[in-house]
Coordinates of C-alpha atoms in Angstrom, one line a residue:
M1355 CA -34.4 -216.8 19.9
A1356 CA -34.4 -214.2 17.1
E1357 CA -32.3 -214.9 14.0
R1358 CA -28.9 -213.2 14.3
P1359 CA -28.2 -210.4 11.8
P1360 CA -25.1 -211.1 9.6
G1361 CA -23.4 -208.0 10.9
G1362 CA -24.0 -204.9 13.0
P1363 CA -24.9 -201.5 11.6
G1364 CA -21.3 -200.2 12.1
A1365 CA -18.0 -201.3 13.4
P1366 CA -17.5 -200.7 17.2
G1367 CA -16.0 -197.3 17.8
T1368 CA -16.8 -195.9 14.4
A1369 CA -17.7 -192.3 15.1
G1370 CA -21.2 -191.2 14.1
A1371 CA -22.2 -187.6 13.4
G1372 CA -21.2 -185.3 16.2
R1373 CA -19.4 -188.1 18.1
G1374 CA -15.9 -188.6 19.3
H1375 CA -13.8 -191.7 18.9
G1376 CA -11.6 -192.8 21.8
T1377 CA -8.2 -194.6 21.7
G1378 CA -7.9 -195.4 25.4
A1379 CA -4.6 -196.8 26.6
A1380 CA -6.4 -199.5 28.6
G1381 CA -8.0 -200.8 25.4
A1382 CA -4.6 -201.2 23.8
R1383 CA -3.5 -203.0 26.9
R1384 CA -6.1 -205.8 26.5
G1385 CA -5.6 -205.9 22.8
H1386 CA -8.8 -207.7 21.8
A1387 CA -12.5 -208.2 22.6
A1388 CA -14.4 -211.3 23.6
A1389 CA -17.1 -212.6 21.2
V1390 CA -20.4 -213.6 22.7
T1391 CA -21.3 -216.8 20.9
G1392 CA -24.0 -218.1 23.2
V1393 CA -26.7 -216.6 25.5
G1394 CA -28.7 -218.5 28.1
L1395 CA -31.4 -217.1 30.5
F1396 CA -33.7 -218.6 33.1
T1397 CA -35.5 -215.8 34.8
P1398 CA -38.9 -214.7 36.2
A1399 CA -39.5 -213.3 32.7
G1400 CA -39.1 -216.6 31.0
A1401 CA -37.6 -220.1 31.0
D1402 CA -35.2 -219.3 28.1
A1403 CA -33.6 -216.3 26.4
A1404 CA -36.2 -215.7 23.8
T1405 CA -39.1 -215.7 26.2
T1406 CA -37.3 -213.5 28.7
W1407 CA -36.4 -211.0 25.9
E1408 CA -40.1 -210.9 24.7
T1409 CA -41.3 -210.3 28.3
V1410 CA -38.7 -207.6 28.8
R1411 CA -39.4 -205.9 25.5
A1412 CA -43.1 -205.9 26.3
G1413 CA -42.4 -204.3 29.7
K1414 CA -44.4 -206.9 31.6
A1415 CA -43.5 -206.8 35.2
T1416 CA -43.4 -210.2 37.0
A1417 CA -43.6 -209.3 40.7
V1418 CA -46.3 -211.0 42.9
L1419 CA -47.3 -210.7 46.5
E1420 CA -46.3 -213.6 48.8
E1421 CA -47.1 -214.3 52.4
R1422 CA -45.1 -217.1 54.0
D1423 CA -42.9 -217.8 57.1
G1424 CA -44.5 -214.8 58.8
L1425 CA -43.3 -212.5 56.1
R1426 CA -45.4 -210.4 53.6
H1427 CA -43.3 -209.4 50.7
L1428 CA -43.0 -209.0 46.9
A1429 CA -41.1 -211.5 44.8
C1430 CA -40.2 -212.4 41.3
R1431 CA -39.8 -216.2 41.0
A1432 CA -38.3 -218.2 38.1
P1433 CA -40.6 -220.7 36.3
G1434 CA -40.7 -224.4 37.1
L1435 CA -37.5 -226.3 36.4
P1436 CA -37.4 -228.8 33.5
G1437 CA -37.7 -232.5 34.4
D1438 CA -34.3 -233.7 33.1
L1439 CA -31.5 -231.9 34.9
G1440 CA -28.7 -234.3 34.2
R1441 CA -26.5 -236.9 35.9
A1442 CA -24.6 -234.4 38.1
V1443 CA -27.8 -233.0 39.6
T1444 CA -29.4 -236.3 40.4
A1445 CA -26.1 -237.5 42.0
R1446 CA -25.3 -234.5 44.0
R1447 CA -28.5 -232.7 44.9
P1448 CA -27.2 -229.1 44.5
D1449 CA -28.7 -225.9 45.8
R1450 CA -31.5 -224.3 43.7
S1451 CA -29.1 -221.7 42.5
A1452 CA -27.0 -224.4 40.8
L1453 CA -30.1 -225.8 39.2
L1454 CA -31.1 -222.4 37.8
A1455 CA -27.5 -222.0 36.5
L1456 CA -27.5 -225.4 34.8
V1457 CA -30.6 -224.5 32.8
A1458 CA -29.2 -221.2 31.6
A1459 CA -25.8 -222.6 30.9
R1460 CA -27.1 -225.4 28.8
E1461 CA -29.0 -223.0 26.7
A1462 CA -25.9 -220.8 26.3
L1463 CA -23.8 -223.7 25.1
A1464 CA -26.5 -224.9 22.7
D1465 CA -26.8 -221.4 21.3
A1466 CA -23.1 -221.3 20.8
G1467 CA -23.2 -224.6 18.9
L1468 CA -20.9 -226.3 21.5
D1469 CA -21.0 -229.9 22.6
P1470 CA -19.1 -230.5 25.8
A1471 CA -18.6 -234.1 24.8
G1472 CA -16.3 -233.0 22.0
W1473 CA -14.3 -230.2 23.5
D1474 CA -10.9 -230.1 25.3
G1475 CA -12.2 -229.4 28.8
A1476 CA -8.7 -228.3 29.9
R1477 CA -9.1 -225.2 27.6
V1478 CA -12.5 -224.3 29.0
G1479 CA -13.3 -222.2 32.1
V1480 CA -16.3 -221.3 34.0
V1481 CA -16.8 -218.1 36.1
A1482 CA -20.0 -217.8 38.1
G1483 CA -21.2 -214.7 40.0
I1484 CA -23.1 -215.4 43.2
G1485 CA -24.5 -213.1 45.9
A1486 CA -25.9 -215.2 48.7
G1487 CA -24.5 -218.6 47.9
G1488 CA -26.6 -221.7 48.7
V1489 CA -28.7 -220.0 51.3
L1490 CA -31.7 -222.2 50.7
T1491 CA -29.7 -225.3 51.3
F1492 CA -28.2 -223.8 54.4
E1493 CA -31.6 -222.8 55.9
A1494 CA -33.2 -226.1 55.1
Q1495 CA -30.4 -228.1 56.6
R1496 CA -30.2 -225.8 59.6
E1497 CA -33.9 -226.6 60.3
V1498 CA -33.2 -230.4 59.9
L1499 CA -30.4 -230.0 62.4
R1500 CA -32.6 -228.1 64.9
A1501 CA -35.7 -230.4 64.5
D1502 CA -34.2 -233.9 64.0
G1503 CA -30.5 -233.7 64.9
P1504 CA -27.3 -234.0 62.9
G1505 CA -27.9 -237.7 61.9
D1506 CA -30.7 -236.6 59.5
M1507 CA -28.7 -233.9 57.8
S1508 CA -27.8 -234.4 54.1
P1509 CA -24.2 -235.3 53.5
F1510 CA -24.3 -232.7 50.7
A1511 CA -25.4 -229.9 53.1
V1512 CA -22.0 -228.2 53.1
P1513 CA -21.2 -228.6 49.4
G1514 CA -24.6 -227.2 48.5
A1515 CA -24.3 -224.2 50.7
L1516 CA -20.8 -223.1 49.7
P1517 CA -20.7 -220.0 47.4
N1518 CA -18.6 -221.9 44.8
A1519 CA -21.3 -224.5 44.4
V1520 CA -22.6 -223.1 41.1
A1521 CA -19.2 -222.9 39.4
G1522 CA -18.3 -226.4 40.7
Q1523 CA -21.6 -227.9 39.6
L1524 CA -21.2 -226.5 36.0
A1525 CA -17.7 -227.8 35.8
V1526 CA -18.7 -231.3 36.8
E1527 CA -21.7 -231.3 34.5
F1528 CA -19.9 -230.1 31.4
G1529 CA -16.4 -231.6 31.9
I1530 CA -14.8 -228.1 32.4
R1531 CA -11.3 -228.7 33.6
G1532 CA -9.8 -225.2 33.2
P1533 CA -10.3 -222.5 35.8
S1534 CA -13.6 -222.9 37.8
T1535 CA -14.1 -219.7 39.7
A1536 CA -16.8 -218.2 42.0
V1537 CA -17.0 -214.4 42.1
T1538 CA -18.9 -212.7 44.9
T1539 CA -19.1 -209.0 44.7
A1540 CA -22.7 -208.8 45.9
C1541 CA -25.1 -207.4 43.2
A1542 CA -22.2 -206.6 40.9
A1543 CA -21.1 -210.3 40.8
G1544 CA -22.6 -211.3 37.5
A1545 CA -20.8 -208.4 35.7
T1546 CA -17.6 -209.1 37.6
A1547 CA -17.7 -212.7 36.4
I1548 CA -17.8 -211.6 32.8
G1549 CA -14.8 -209.2 33.5
V1550 CA -12.8 -212.1 35.0
A1551 CA -13.7 -214.2 31.9
L1552 CA -12.3 -211.5 29.7
D1553 CA -9.0 -211.7 31.5
L1554 CA -8.9 -215.5 31.2
L1555 CA -9.3 -215.2 27.4
A1556 CA -6.8 -212.3 27.1
L1557 CA -4.2 -214.1 29.1
G1558 CA -4.5 -217.2 27.0
R1559 CA -5.6 -219.4 29.9
C1560 CA -8.8 -220.5 28.2
D1561 CA -10.2 -220.7 24.7
I1562 CA -13.8 -220.8 25.9
V1563 CA -15.3 -219.4 29.1
L1564 CA -18.8 -219.9 30.4
A1565 CA -19.5 -216.7 32.4
G1566 CA -22.5 -215.5 34.2
G1567 CA -24.4 -215.6 37.5
A1568 CA -27.1 -217.4 39.4
E1569 CA -29.2 -216.5 42.5
A1570 CA -31.8 -218.3 44.5
S1571 CA -32.1 -216.4 47.8
L1572 CA -35.8 -215.9 48.2
S1573 CA -35.3 -217.0 51.8
P1574 CA -36.7 -215.7 55.1
F1575 CA -33.3 -214.6 56.2
Y1576 CA -32.6 -212.5 53.1
I1577 CA -36.1 -211.2 52.7
A1578 CA -36.2 -210.1 56.4
G1579 CA -32.7 -208.8 56.3
F1580 CA -33.2 -206.6 53.2
D1581 CA -36.5 -205.4 54.7
R1582 CA -34.8 -204.3 57.9
L1583 CA -32.4 -202.3 55.7
R1584 CA -35.5 -200.6 54.2
A1585 CA -34.4 -201.7 50.8
L1586 CA -37.5 -203.5 49.7
S1587 CA -40.7 -202.2 48.0
H1588 CA -43.8 -202.2 50.1
R1589 CA -46.2 -201.6 47.3
F1590 CA -48.4 -204.5 48.4
D1591 CA -51.5 -203.1 46.8
D1592 CA -49.8 -203.1 43.4
P1593 CA -47.3 -205.9 43.3
A1594 CA -46.5 -205.7 39.6
G1595 CA -45.8 -202.0 40.0
G1596 CA -43.5 -202.5 43.0
L1597 CA -40.1 -202.0 41.5
R1598 CA -40.0 -198.6 39.8
P1599 CA -36.5 -197.7 38.5
F1600 CA -35.8 -193.9 38.5
D1601 CA -39.5 -193.2 39.1
R1602 CA -40.7 -190.4 41.5
D1603 CA -42.7 -193.0 43.6
R1604 CA -40.0 -195.7 43.9
D1605 CA -39.7 -197.2 47.3
G1606 CA -37.3 -200.1 47.0
F1607 CA -36.5 -203.2 45.0
V1608 CA -38.2 -206.6 44.6
M1609 CA -36.1 -209.7 45.2
A1610 CA -35.8 -212.2 42.3
E1611 CA -34.2 -215.5 41.4
G1612 CA -32.8 -216.7 38.2
A1613 CA -29.6 -217.1 36.1
G1614 CA -27.9 -215.8 33.0
F1615 CA -24.8 -217.1 31.2
L1616 CA -22.8 -216.1 28.2
V1617 CA -20.3 -218.2 26.2
L1618 CA -17.3 -216.1 25.5
E1619 CA -14.5 -216.8 23.0
R1620 CA -11.7 -214.9 21.2
P1621 CA -13.3 -213.5 18.0
A1622 CA -10.7 -215.3 15.8
D1623 CA -11.4 -218.6 17.5
A1624 CA -15.2 -218.2 17.1
A1625 CA -14.7 -217.3 13.4
A1626 CA -12.4 -220.3 12.9
R1627 CA -15.0 -222.8 14.1
G1628 CA -17.8 -221.0 12.1
A1629 CA -19.6 -219.7 15.2
G1630 CA -21.9 -216.7 14.9
T1631 CA -21.1 -213.7 17.1
R1632 CA -24.0 -212.0 18.8
A1633 CA -22.0 -209.2 20.2
L1634 CA -18.5 -208.2 21.5
I1635 CA -17.5 -207.4 25.1
T1636 CA -15.0 -204.7 24.4
G1637 CA -14.4 -203.1 27.8
Y1638 CA -14.7 -203.8 31.6
G1639 CA -14.1 -201.5 34.5
A1640 CA -14.3 -202.3 38.3
T1641 CA -13.8 -200.0 41.2
S1642 CA -14.6 -199.8 44.9
D1643 CA -16.3 -196.9 46.6
A1644 CA -14.4 -197.4 49.9
H1645 CA -17.2 -195.5 51.5
H1646 CA -19.9 -197.6 53.2
V1647 CA -21.0 -201.2 53.4
V1648 CA -24.5 -200.4 52.0
A1649 CA -24.8 -196.8 50.8
P1650 CA -23.2 -195.7 47.6
R1651 CA -20.7 -192.9 47.6
P1652 CA -22.9 -189.8 47.3
D1653 CA -20.8 -188.2 44.5
G1654 CA -20.9 -191.4 42.5
S1655 CA -17.2 -191.1 41.8
G1656 CA -16.6 -194.9 42.1
L1657 CA -19.2 -195.8 39.5
T1658 CA -18.0 -192.9 37.3
A1659 CA -14.4 -194.3 37.4
A1660 CA -15.6 -197.8 36.5
V1661 CA -17.4 -196.5 33.5
R1662 CA -14.5 -194.5 32.4
V1663 CA -12.1 -197.5 32.7
A1664 CA -14.5 -199.7 30.7
L1665 CA -14.8 -197.1 27.9
A1666 CA -11.1 -196.5 27.8
E1667 CA -10.4 -200.3 27.6
A1668 CA -12.8 -200.4 24.7
G1669 CA -11.1 -197.5 23.0
L1670 CA -14.2 -195.4 23.1
V1671 CA -15.4 -192.2 24.7
P1672 CA -18.7 -191.4 26.4
G1673 CA -20.2 -189.9 23.3
D1674 CA -20.0 -193.3 21.6
V1675 CA -22.6 -194.9 24.0
D1676 CA -26.0 -195.5 22.3
L1677 CA -27.7 -197.3 25.1
V1678 CA -27.3 -197.9 28.9
N1679 CA -28.7 -200.9 30.7
A1680 CA -28.5 -199.3 34.2
H1681 CA -28.4 -201.0 37.6
G1682 CA -31.6 -199.1 38.5
T1683 CA -32.9 -201.0 41.5
G1684 CA -35.7 -198.6 42.4
T1685 CA -34.2 -197.6 45.7
P1686 CA -34.4 -193.8 46.4
R1687 CA -30.7 -193.2 47.1
G1688 CA -29.2 -195.7 44.7
D1689 CA -31.1 -194.5 41.7
A1690 CA -30.5 -190.9 42.4
V1691 CA -26.7 -191.4 42.6
E1692 CA -26.6 -193.6 39.4
A1693 CA -28.8 -191.1 37.5
A1694 CA -26.5 -188.2 38.4
V1695 CA -23.5 -190.2 37.2
L1696 CA -25.1 -191.1 33.9
A1697 CA -26.3 -187.6 33.3
A1698 CA -22.9 -186.1 33.9
L1699 CA -21.0 -188.7 31.9
L1700 CA -23.4 -188.9 29.0
P1701 CA -24.7 -185.4 28.2
H1702 CA -25.8 -186.5 24.7
R1703 CA -28.6 -188.4 26.6
P1704 CA -28.7 -191.9 25.2
P1705 CA -31.7 -194.0 26.3
V1706 CA -31.3 -195.5 29.7
T1707 CA -33.3 -198.6 30.7
S1708 CA -33.5 -200.8 33.8
T1709 CA -34.8 -204.2 33.0
K1710 CA -35.3 -204.8 36.8
G1711 CA -38.7 -203.3 36.4
V1712 CA -39.7 -206.5 34.7
T1713 CA -37.4 -209.2 36.2
G1714 CA -37.0 -207.9 39.7
H1715 CA -33.5 -207.6 41.3
L1716 CA -31.6 -210.9 40.7
L1717 CA -28.8 -209.8 43.2
G1718 CA -25.6 -211.7 42.3
A1719 CA -27.1 -212.8 38.9
A1720 CA -28.3 -209.3 37.9
G1721 CA -25.3 -208.1 36.1
A1722 CA -25.0 -211.3 34.0
V1723 CA -28.7 -211.3 33.1
E1724 CA -28.6 -207.6 32.2
A1725 CA -25.5 -208.1 30.1
A1726 CA -27.3 -210.9 28.2
L1727 CA -30.3 -208.6 27.7
T1728 CA -28.0 -205.9 26.4
V1729 CA -26.6 -208.3 23.9
L1730 CA -30.1 -209.1 22.7
S1731 CA -31.0 -205.3 22.6
L1732 CA -28.1 -204.8 20.2
A1733 CA -29.0 -207.9 18.1
E1734 CA -32.6 -206.7 17.8
Q1735 CA -31.6 -203.0 17.5
T1736 CA -34.3 -202.3 20.2
V1737 CA -34.2 -200.4 23.5
P1738 CA -36.4 -202.3 25.9
P1739 CA -38.7 -200.1 28.2
T1740 CA -38.3 -199.5 31.9
A1741 CA -41.4 -201.0 33.4
N1742 CA -43.3 -198.9 35.9
F1743 CA -41.5 -195.7 35.0
A1744 CA -44.1 -192.9 35.0
E1745 CA -42.5 -189.7 36.2
P1746 CA -38.8 -189.1 36.9
G1747 CA -37.8 -188.7 40.5
E1748 CA -36.5 -185.4 41.8
G1749 CA -33.2 -184.5 40.1
I1750 CA -33.3 -187.4 37.6
D1751 CA -32.7 -186.2 34.1
L1752 CA -32.4 -189.2 31.9
D1753 CA -34.1 -190.4 28.7
V1754 CA -36.0 -193.4 30.1
P1755 CA -38.2 -195.1 27.4
T1756 CA -41.5 -196.5 28.6
T1757 CA -42.2 -198.6 25.5
A1758 CA -39.8 -200.5 23.3
R1759 CA -38.0 -198.2 20.9
G1760 CA -36.2 -199.2 17.7
S1761 CA -32.9 -197.4 17.4
R1762 CA -29.5 -197.6 15.7
L1763 CA -27.4 -199.2 18.4
R1764 CA -23.7 -199.9 18.1
T1765 CA -22.4 -199.5 21.6
A1766 CA -24.1 -200.2 24.9
L1767 CA -23.0 -199.8 28.5
S1768 CA -24.2 -202.1 31.3
T1769 CA -23.7 -200.9 34.9
S1770 CA -23.8 -202.9 38.2
V1771 CA -23.4 -201.9 41.8
G1772 CA -23.1 -204.0 44.9
F1773 CA -23.1 -203.8 48.7
G1774 CA -19.6 -203.2 50.0
G1775 CA -19.1 -200.5 47.4
H1776 CA -18.5 -202.7 44.4
N1777 CA -18.9 -201.0 40.9
A1778 CA -18.7 -202.8 37.6
A1779 CA -19.3 -201.6 34.0
L1780 CA -19.3 -203.5 30.8
V1781 CA -19.0 -202.1 27.3
I1782 CA -20.9 -204.3 24.7
T1783 CA -20.8 -203.6 21.0
T1784 CA -22.2 -204.9 17.8
P1785 CA -19.9 -207.4 16.0

């Protein structure tokens, strides 16, 4: 992990040349930001945050071609798990999604300088975004039931398959006795989890929140299901080039697994214990399209509203945005709608990146992983490239860097969209 700078290049919301400065009423309503004091990542791009960031900054795609269970598909898989996964894991045999989460959460807590053995667990919360739940556990135990009968099923089959398994497992492992919450808003879940964590801090219900997302759904059911929706890339002759955000030749996304977690605290609390602050989460917006269970609202009004709410809550205006980490899944329709929203909202054309070109689409974990990468972008003052972007698709008018770009970054926007019409936007600023 790169050394943290002692301070950002400017206070959040300080107007630059030719920029406005907002005073949104929603920002006054929350009253304070959340400090990001720890970052943890376990993704196809790396087994920790530093390695993931280096791979993303290099624009090195991780997708490979797989053929199993009668399916031919592209996938981005996380690296091998470490050998020591703790007492809770060996005792309870959780789903793979919980194992991925545990690795990322451990790194986040260590990065924040927190030792769970010494904290007041009643003042700590965990919010975990999840898309599919423990689908690998469900499928494996369903096969045991079919082949061998109920007597051979694991007694932990149901706990492992439940969507709250990740949050519950982290609470057990780290002695978290405050709110333990699972959030499931499809591919917006990771960002939604961070938004829920902001509220827990603002309401005084927690002093520390471990917030993020995890996903391990590279299963026959989900692969075949997404393929039937025509959502997946079929670039089998060029696996690494399969997921092409905003590109003219995009044909769908590549499924991925992994986890990302942030440690969030009130800035005054972080300062009081001498913790460094990587970034501030200053705004969150969430809306529903109320349009279709899969397709985004064609006019993008739901996503537009989420971004406007997040900026107002941060006390900022669109012109303050220096960087966008877009949802950018590489689907023809989704990218077109998101690009139109960003172009209309941000006419000053800040750089727009989609890190999914490297990591693949982590579904319920995507928003959390991308928020973490946005924090690292601000810390490094670097815009990571969008892998596989060569020529913009029809009607897409965005500044999409194809190589890492040094830039003066103070305010970033991270957007997430999920099936069911879920929209989430996070405003992240330098400390």
